[in-house]
């Protein structure tokens, strides 16, 4: 079968790398260097820059990525991207979806729908290729060029860590260079140079099963949804996943059978007949062209900690999560959101460096939760043993006639993580008094409200009320109250110290659906204290302002946890 490979319907700008010319005004040392110009590196740099921290971002390539990588962006990630000022591009280009279908041989055995109701302002998931993701974020970073300096075609070749900073040795098109930094964020991907230079091992499981990725051009009116085919007639013994993307691009992932040679598997003479057979089975008769192929295998690996002195790891540099459940890029964007505000406040002297330990505590715990779900999905999608294969075959065979077992097929798509055991969580005893609402460490459930903008009342959602720092959601029966006045005084006191606290008074008149108060278990003078990343720090049925102030103080000046690891050597 002979088909001409097409180009992606996207042209990336190419950037020339240069070794900067140093002048008398060039800083000898930078507050933060971010290594890696992927989604996680961009999100971290933008989050820092929005808080006034200048960043140098170094990227080994000369433009955004090529090929098929991350394609599914979750609602939680979209909330983060809105705070970063990048949401519009994702909604303009991306294809939203709410669920999917799974088939066993030629029979549908599962039709799932992700949580979606009229409380929400954003779709559960949006599909778009990683080159679009990176370009949207690059455009946003370039809009912050006064605080984000991007150095293209620049690679880290060596790292020297000290108690007070980091020295990076770099390779640039103009020759070697060095860069001094107070802090370094390693967002340089699954083959992280920084991780290797510091001798840090990833721990966990690498699965033997291989998958082929094929991107094709196909004009189809089929709706956007996740399609999974188990042991399909077009590819017996395999599992096939299909996702529709913008610009008439479709991504197909299919499992290689035991004994198949991965190098031979991606040759056109082996790939194209399988795609042709799949499309025929799906009833897709339109013209199509292949664009790109590769092979990957699933990994469930993580560093034990994400803070190593003055180097902080994020995204694939910190953890490799199986793609099933679309937790890879989404977990990395969550890393960036957690890290940016903490690092910014440490750099600016608003918080102690010990706050960065909570980044590691929270995100390592999040990774282990993601790995638990990702591992279960991987073992179902690509059974690692005969026993798993036997179990999966039994479940799929029963699912058509017995709905009770269909939950075992559910791909468990990514959802927001609750930092249940975060060292920052406050007022556990007060939280126990609630019968509803988000617990400390959880993100805010969405709900419509109204707010006043430039004197006009506009429709909004709860997450639109969050400020760039802490936010106190003060539920009130009829407006101002002594607790509201005390919160306003606390906000003024904190502002004098450079710590922002926004106080949002929520009355029944603002709760336009009548659902927000019961959803949050709120009564008059209930207060939810929310962190800059949208996670609940603490909650009080009756606001106790002294305790709220203490929770903020504990966040900014936590007591460092005892660490048993030996001091790290310089590299």
Short mmCIF file of C-alpha atoms in Angstrom, two decimals, residues 167-508:
data_model
loop_
_atom_site.label_atom_id
_atom_site.label_comp_id
_atom_site.label_asym_id
_atom_site.label_seq_id
_atom_site.Cartn_x
_atom_site.Cartn_y
_atom_site.Cartn_z
CA UNK A 167 25.77 27.29 38.34
CA UNK A 168 24.70 25.92 34.96
CA UNK A 169 27.18 25.19 32.20
CA UNK A 170 25.49 25.67 28.84
CA UNK A 171 26.13 24.79 25.23
CA UNK A 172 24.95 27.49 22.81
CA UNK A 173 25.35 27.95 19.02
CA UNK A 174 28.08 30.48 19.84
CA UNK A 175 29.96 28.17 22.17
CA UNK A 176 29.93 27.35 25.89
CA UNK A 177 28.45 29.68 28.49
CA UNK A 178 27.65 29.70 32.20
CA UNK A 179 24.62 30.99 34.03
CA UNK A 180 24.32 31.70 37.75
CA UNK A 181 20.92 31.33 39.38
CA UNK A 182 19.41 31.46 42.84
CA UNK A 183 16.94 28.73 41.85
CA UNK A 184 16.58 26.33 38.93
CA UNK A 185 13.38 24.62 37.82
CA UNK A 186 14.13 21.40 35.92
CA UNK A 187 11.29 20.98 33.43
CA UNK A 188 13.49 19.41 30.78
CA UNK A 189 11.41 16.31 30.10
CA UNK A 190 11.61 12.57 30.49
CA UNK A 191 15.29 12.45 29.52
CA UNK A 192 16.12 15.27 31.93
CA UNK A 193 19.74 16.37 31.70
CA UNK A 194 19.50 17.99 35.12
CA UNK A 195 18.14 14.84 36.73
CA UNK A 196 20.93 12.81 35.19
CA UNK A 197 23.59 15.37 36.13
CA UNK A 198 22.50 15.22 39.77
CA UNK A 199 22.45 11.42 39.70
CA UNK A 200 18.79 11.16 40.73
CA UNK A 201 17.05 7.87 39.84
CA UNK A 202 13.43 7.49 38.86
CA UNK A 203 11.76 4.65 40.75
CA UNK A 204 8.76 2.56 39.81
CA UNK A 205 7.70 0.34 36.90
CA UNK A 206 8.47 0.34 33.18
CA UNK A 207 6.02 -1.80 31.22
CA UNK A 208 7.22 -4.04 28.42
CA UNK A 209 4.22 -3.54 26.13
CA UNK A 210 4.73 -1.20 23.18
CA UNK A 211 2.25 1.05 21.41
CA UNK A 212 2.47 2.59 17.95
CA UNK A 213 1.25 6.18 17.55
CA UNK A 214 -0.01 7.17 14.12
CA UNK A 215 -1.23 10.64 13.24
CA UNK A 216 -3.33 10.89 10.08
CA UNK A 217 -5.24 13.53 8.14
CA UNK A 218 -8.92 12.61 7.78
CA UNK A 219 -11.93 14.85 7.16
CA UNK A 220 -14.74 13.31 9.23
CA UNK A 221 -17.94 14.58 10.84
CA UNK A 222 -17.62 12.01 13.65
CA UNK A 223 -18.01 13.71 17.07
CA UNK A 224 -15.05 14.28 19.35
CA UNK A 225 -14.91 11.48 21.93
CA UNK A 226 -12.46 8.91 23.21
CA UNK A 227 -12.74 5.61 21.33
CA UNK A 228 -11.21 2.37 22.63
CA UNK A 229 -11.30 -0.95 20.78
CA UNK A 230 -10.34 -4.18 22.57
CA UNK A 231 -9.47 -7.15 20.37
CA UNK A 232 -11.08 -5.48 17.34
CA UNK A 233 -11.70 -7.40 14.10
CA UNK A 234 -9.33 -5.00 12.32
CA UNK A 235 -6.42 -5.79 14.67
CA UNK A 236 -7.13 -9.01 16.62
CA UNK A 237 -5.37 -9.38 19.96
CA UNK A 238 -4.58 -5.65 20.17
CA UNK A 239 -6.02 -2.59 21.88
CA UNK A 240 -6.63 0.55 19.79
CA UNK A 241 -7.32 4.12 20.95
CA UNK A 242 -8.59 6.87 18.64
CA UNK A 243 -8.78 10.63 19.29
CA UNK A 244 -9.96 13.43 17.02
CA UNK A 245 -7.84 16.59 17.04
CA UNK A 246 -8.15 20.03 15.43
CA UNK A 247 -7.25 20.63 11.78
CA UNK A 248 -8.60 17.23 10.65
CA UNK A 249 -5.78 15.40 12.46
CA UNK A 250 -6.61 12.06 14.11
CA UNK A 251 -4.39 10.21 16.54
CA UNK A 252 -4.42 6.42 16.59
CA UNK A 253 -2.59 4.36 19.23
CA UNK A 254 -2.45 0.60 18.84
CA UNK A 255 -0.79 -2.10 20.89
CA UNK A 256 1.92 -4.27 19.38
CA UNK A 257 1.47 -7.99 19.83
CA UNK A 258 4.01 -10.01 21.75
CA UNK A 259 7.10 -10.67 19.67
CA UNK A 260 6.56 -7.82 17.18
CA UNK A 261 9.72 -5.85 16.41
CA UNK A 262 9.10 -2.16 17.34
CA UNK A 263 11.44 -0.86 14.63
CA UNK A 264 9.73 -2.90 11.94
CA UNK A 265 6.30 -2.04 13.34
CA UNK A 266 6.53 1.64 12.36
CA UNK A 267 7.51 1.01 8.75
CA UNK A 268 4.79 2.25 6.39
CA UNK A 269 4.19 -1.21 4.93
CA UNK A 270 3.24 -2.41 8.44
CA UNK A 271 1.44 0.68 9.75
CA UNK A 272 -0.75 1.68 6.80
CA UNK A 273 -2.68 -1.61 6.35
CA UNK A 274 -3.65 -1.56 10.05
CA UNK A 275 -4.88 2.02 9.79
CA UNK A 276 -6.81 1.22 6.61
CA UNK A 277 -8.45 -1.76 8.29
CA UNK A 278 -9.33 0.28 11.40
CA UNK A 279 -10.94 3.07 9.39
CA UNK A 280 -12.95 0.54 7.38
CA UNK A 281 -14.18 -1.05 10.62
CA UNK A 282 -15.20 2.40 11.91
CA UNK A 283 -17.06 3.15 8.69
CA UNK A 284 -14.71 5.97 7.73
CA UNK A 285 -14.51 5.85 3.94
CA UNK A 286 -13.02 9.28 3.25
CA UNK A 287 -9.56 9.93 1.84
CA UNK A 288 -6.77 9.96 4.42
CA UNK A 289 -3.03 10.49 4.61
CA UNK A 290 -0.48 9.44 7.23
CA UNK A 291 1.50 12.23 8.88
CA UNK A 292 3.76 10.73 11.54
CA UNK A 293 4.50 7.49 13.40
CA UNK A 294 6.45 6.49 16.48
CA UNK A 295 6.56 3.84 19.22
CA UNK A 296 6.28 4.30 22.97
CA UNK A 297 5.93 2.22 26.10
CA UNK A 298 4.18 3.06 29.37
CA UNK A 299 6.19 4.08 32.42
CA UNK A 300 5.09 4.58 36.03
CA UNK A 301 8.17 6.26 37.52
CA UNK A 302 8.91 9.12 39.90
CA UNK A 303 11.65 10.80 41.85
CA UNK A 304 11.30 10.30 45.59
CA UNK A 305 11.40 14.07 46.14
CA UNK A 306 11.03 17.03 43.77
CA UNK A 307 13.13 19.54 45.71
CA UNK A 308 16.87 18.94 45.74
CA UNK A 309 18.46 21.95 47.35
CA UNK A 310 18.08 24.85 44.93
CA UNK A 311 16.88 22.64 42.05
CA UNK A 312 13.17 21.86 41.75
CA UNK A 313 11.87 19.18 39.39
CA UNK A 314 8.54 19.35 37.56
CA UNK A 315 6.67 17.50 34.81
CA UNK A 316 8.30 14.55 33.09
CA UNK A 317 11.66 15.48 34.65
CA UNK A 318 10.08 14.57 38.01
CA UNK A 319 7.72 11.76 37.03
CA UNK A 320 6.67 9.63 34.07
CA UNK A 321 2.98 8.73 34.19
CA UNK A 322 1.22 6.24 31.86
CA UNK A 323 -0.75 8.02 29.15
CA UNK A 324 -3.95 6.12 29.90
CA UNK A 325 -6.21 8.58 31.72
CA UNK A 326 -4.33 11.57 30.19
CA UNK A 327 -2.40 12.41 33.35
CA UNK A 328 0.99 13.26 31.83
CA UNK A 329 0.83 16.88 30.66
CA UNK A 330 -2.06 17.64 33.03
CA UNK A 331 -0.06 16.55 36.09
CA UNK A 332 2.87 18.64 34.86
CA UNK A 333 0.68 21.74 34.50
CA UNK A 334 -0.50 21.10 38.08
CA UNK A 335 3.16 20.91 39.16
CA UNK A 336 3.80 24.31 37.59
CA UNK A 337 0.73 25.84 39.24
CA UNK A 338 1.75 24.53 42.67
CA UNK A 339 5.36 25.62 42.31
CA UNK A 340 5.13 29.07 40.71
CA UNK A 341 3.44 30.97 43.54
CA UNK A 342 5.57 29.34 46.21
CA UNK A 343 8.86 29.97 44.42
CA UNK A 344 7.86 33.55 43.57
CA UNK A 345 7.09 34.35 47.19
CA UNK A 346 10.35 32.74 48.37
CA UNK A 347 12.35 34.74 45.80
CA UNK A 348 10.60 37.95 46.86
CA UNK A 349 11.19 37.29 50.55
CA UNK A 350 7.49 36.93 51.38
CA UNK A 351 7.90 33.28 52.43
CA UNK A 352 10.62 31.06 53.85
CA UNK A 353 12.38 28.56 51.59
CA UNK A 354 10.80 25.77 53.67
CA UNK A 355 7.56 26.50 51.79
CA UNK A 356 9.14 24.77 48.79
CA UNK A 357 9.25 21.50 50.71
CA UNK A 358 5.45 21.52 50.59
CA UNK A 359 5.69 21.62 46.78
CA UNK A 360 7.52 18.32 46.90
CA UNK A 361 5.25 16.83 49.59
CA UNK A 362 2.06 17.70 47.74
CA UNK A 363 3.13 16.88 44.22
CA UNK A 364 4.87 13.59 45.11
CA UNK A 365 1.64 12.51 46.81
CA UNK A 366 -0.30 13.63 43.72
CA UNK A 367 2.02 11.61 41.49
CA UNK A 368 1.50 8.47 43.55
CA UNK A 369 -2.27 8.93 43.21
CA UNK A 370 -1.91 9.46 39.46
CA UNK A 371 0.32 6.40 39.22
CA UNK A 372 -2.20 4.24 41.06
CA UNK A 373 -4.94 5.12 38.59
CA UNK A 374 -2.59 5.13 35.60
CA UNK A 375 -1.20 1.73 36.51
CA UNK A 376 -4.67 0.20 36.78
CA UNK A 377 -5.62 1.64 33.41
CA UNK A 378 -2.35 0.45 31.85
CA UNK A 379 -2.81 -3.09 33.18
CA UNK A 380 -6.30 -3.14 31.67
CA UNK A 381 -5.35 -1.55 28.34
CA UNK A 382 -2.18 -3.63 27.90
CA UNK A 383 -2.27 -6.64 30.29
CA UNK A 384 1.26 -7.37 31.57
CA UNK A 385 0.62 -11.08 32.25
CA UNK A 386 -1.64 -13.99 31.36
CA UNK A 387 -3.59 -13.51 34.59
CA UNK A 388 -4.36 -9.87 33.76
CA UNK A 389 -5.29 -10.90 30.20
CA UNK A 390 -7.67 -13.55 31.53
CA UNK A 391 -9.31 -11.07 33.92
CA UNK A 392 -9.72 -8.45 31.19
CA UNK A 393 -11.25 -10.93 28.74
CA UNK A 394 -13.76 -12.01 31.39
CA UNK A 395 -14.73 -8.40 32.20
CA UNK A 396 -15.12 -7.42 28.55
CA UNK A 397 -17.15 -10.53 27.81
CA UNK A 398 -19.53 -9.89 30.70
CA UNK A 399 -19.85 -6.11 30.22
CA UNK A 400 -22.33 -6.24 27.32
CA UNK A 401 -25.01 -7.96 29.41
CA UNK A 402 -23.96 -7.01 32.97
CA UNK A 403 -23.66 -3.24 33.55
CA UNK A 404 -22.28 -3.80 37.05
CA UNK A 405 -18.85 -4.73 35.65
CA UNK A 406 -18.58 -1.82 33.22
CA UNK A 407 -16.92 0.40 35.80
CA UNK A 408 -13.87 -1.87 35.53
CA UNK A 409 -13.47 -0.72 31.91
CA UNK A 410 -13.75 2.98 32.77
CA UNK A 411 -10.49 4.69 31.76
CA UNK A 412 -10.49 6.84 34.92
CA UNK A 413 -9.73 10.16 33.24
CA UNK A 414 -7.63 12.62 35.21
CA UNK A 415 -9.36 14.77 37.84
CA UNK A 416 -8.25 17.41 40.32
CA UNK A 417 -6.08 16.10 43.15
CA UNK A 418 -6.88 16.78 46.82
CA UNK A 419 -3.80 17.39 48.97
CA UNK A 420 -5.30 15.49 51.88
CA UNK A 421 -2.09 15.24 53.90
CA UNK A 422 -0.54 18.58 52.96
CA UNK A 423 1.56 20.13 55.74
CA UNK A 424 -0.11 23.46 54.87
CA UNK A 425 -3.69 22.36 55.59
CA UNK A 426 -5.16 24.34 58.49
CA UNK A 427 -7.88 23.99 61.09
CA UNK A 428 -8.64 20.28 60.75
CA UNK A 429 -10.94 20.37 63.77
CA UNK A 430 -12.87 23.30 62.32
CA UNK A 431 -13.19 21.51 58.99
CA UNK A 432 -14.72 18.49 60.69
CA UNK A 433 -17.70 20.66 61.66
CA UNK A 434 -18.83 20.79 58.00
CA UNK A 435 -21.25 18.33 56.43
CA UNK A 436 -20.56 19.47 52.84
CA UNK A 437 -18.05 21.44 50.80
CA UNK A 438 -14.40 21.10 49.80
CA UNK A 439 -12.03 19.93 52.54
CA UNK A 440 -8.62 21.52 53.14
CA UNK A 441 -6.36 20.54 50.25
CA UNK A 442 -9.23 20.25 47.74
CA UNK A 443 -9.95 22.55 44.82
CA UNK A 444 -13.14 24.60 44.77
CA UNK A 445 -16.25 23.01 43.25
CA UNK A 446 -17.51 25.28 40.49
CA UNK A 447 -20.80 27.15 40.75
CA UNK A 448 -22.29 30.22 39.03
CA UNK A 449 -22.28 33.53 40.93
CA UNK A 450 -22.50 37.20 40.04
CA UNK A 451 -19.78 39.74 40.64
CA UNK A 452 -19.31 43.45 40.14
CA UNK A 453 -16.78 44.53 37.50
CA UNK A 454 -16.22 48.26 36.86
CA UNK A 455 -19.55 49.01 38.50
CA UNK A 456 -21.51 46.49 36.43
CA UNK A 457 -22.98 43.21 37.70
CA UNK A 458 -21.77 40.32 35.51
CA UNK A 459 -22.26 36.56 35.51
CA UNK A 460 -19.25 34.62 36.75
CA UNK A 461 -18.20 31.45 38.58
CA UNK A 462 -16.65 30.81 41.98
CA UNK A 463 -13.16 30.30 40.54
CA UNK A 464 -13.38 33.76 38.91
CA UNK A 465 -13.38 35.26 42.42
CA UNK A 466 -9.86 34.06 43.26
CA UNK A 467 -7.13 36.65 43.51
CA UNK A 468 -3.40 36.29 42.77
CA UNK A 469 -2.67 35.63 46.45
CA UNK A 470 -4.85 34.26 49.22
CA UNK A 471 -8.62 34.59 48.89
CA UNK A 472 -11.13 34.54 51.75
CA UNK A 473 -14.63 33.55 50.62
CA UNK A 474 -16.82 35.06 53.33
CA UNK A 475 -20.41 33.80 53.23
CA UNK A 476 -22.76 36.40 54.68
CA UNK A 477 -26.53 36.55 55.18
CA UNK A 478 -26.89 40.19 54.26
CA UNK A 479 -23.54 41.83 53.55
CA UNK A 480 -21.09 43.47 56.00
CA UNK A 481 -20.55 41.90 59.42
CA UNK A 482 -17.97 42.13 62.25
CA UNK A 483 -16.13 39.11 60.78
CA UNK A 484 -16.15 40.75 57.37
CA UNK A 485 -14.70 43.92 58.88
CA UNK A 486 -12.01 41.91 60.70
CA UNK A 487 -11.09 40.14 57.46
CA UNK A 488 -10.76 43.52 55.72
CA UNK A 489 -8.42 44.70 58.48
CA UNK A 490 -6.36 41.50 58.13
CA UNK A 491 -6.09 42.09 54.38
CA UNK A 492 -4.75 45.60 55.00
CA UNK A 493 -2.21 44.30 57.52
CA UNK A 494 -0.98 41.60 55.13
CA UNK A 495 -0.83 44.04 52.20
CA UNK A 496 1.59 46.19 54.20
CA UNK A 497 3.85 43.12 54.34
CA UNK A 498 3.49 42.42 50.61
CA UNK A 499 1.11 39.48 51.05
CA UNK A 500 -2.11 39.81 49.02
CA UNK A 501 -5.43 38.70 50.53
CA UNK A 502 -8.67 39.27 48.62
CA UNK A 503 -11.86 39.15 50.68
CA UNK A 504 -14.96 38.15 48.68
CA UNK A 505 -18.24 38.53 50.55
CA UNK A 506 -20.83 36.13 49.14
CA UNK A 507 -24.47 36.88 49.91
CA UNK A 508 -27.55 34.94 48.82
#
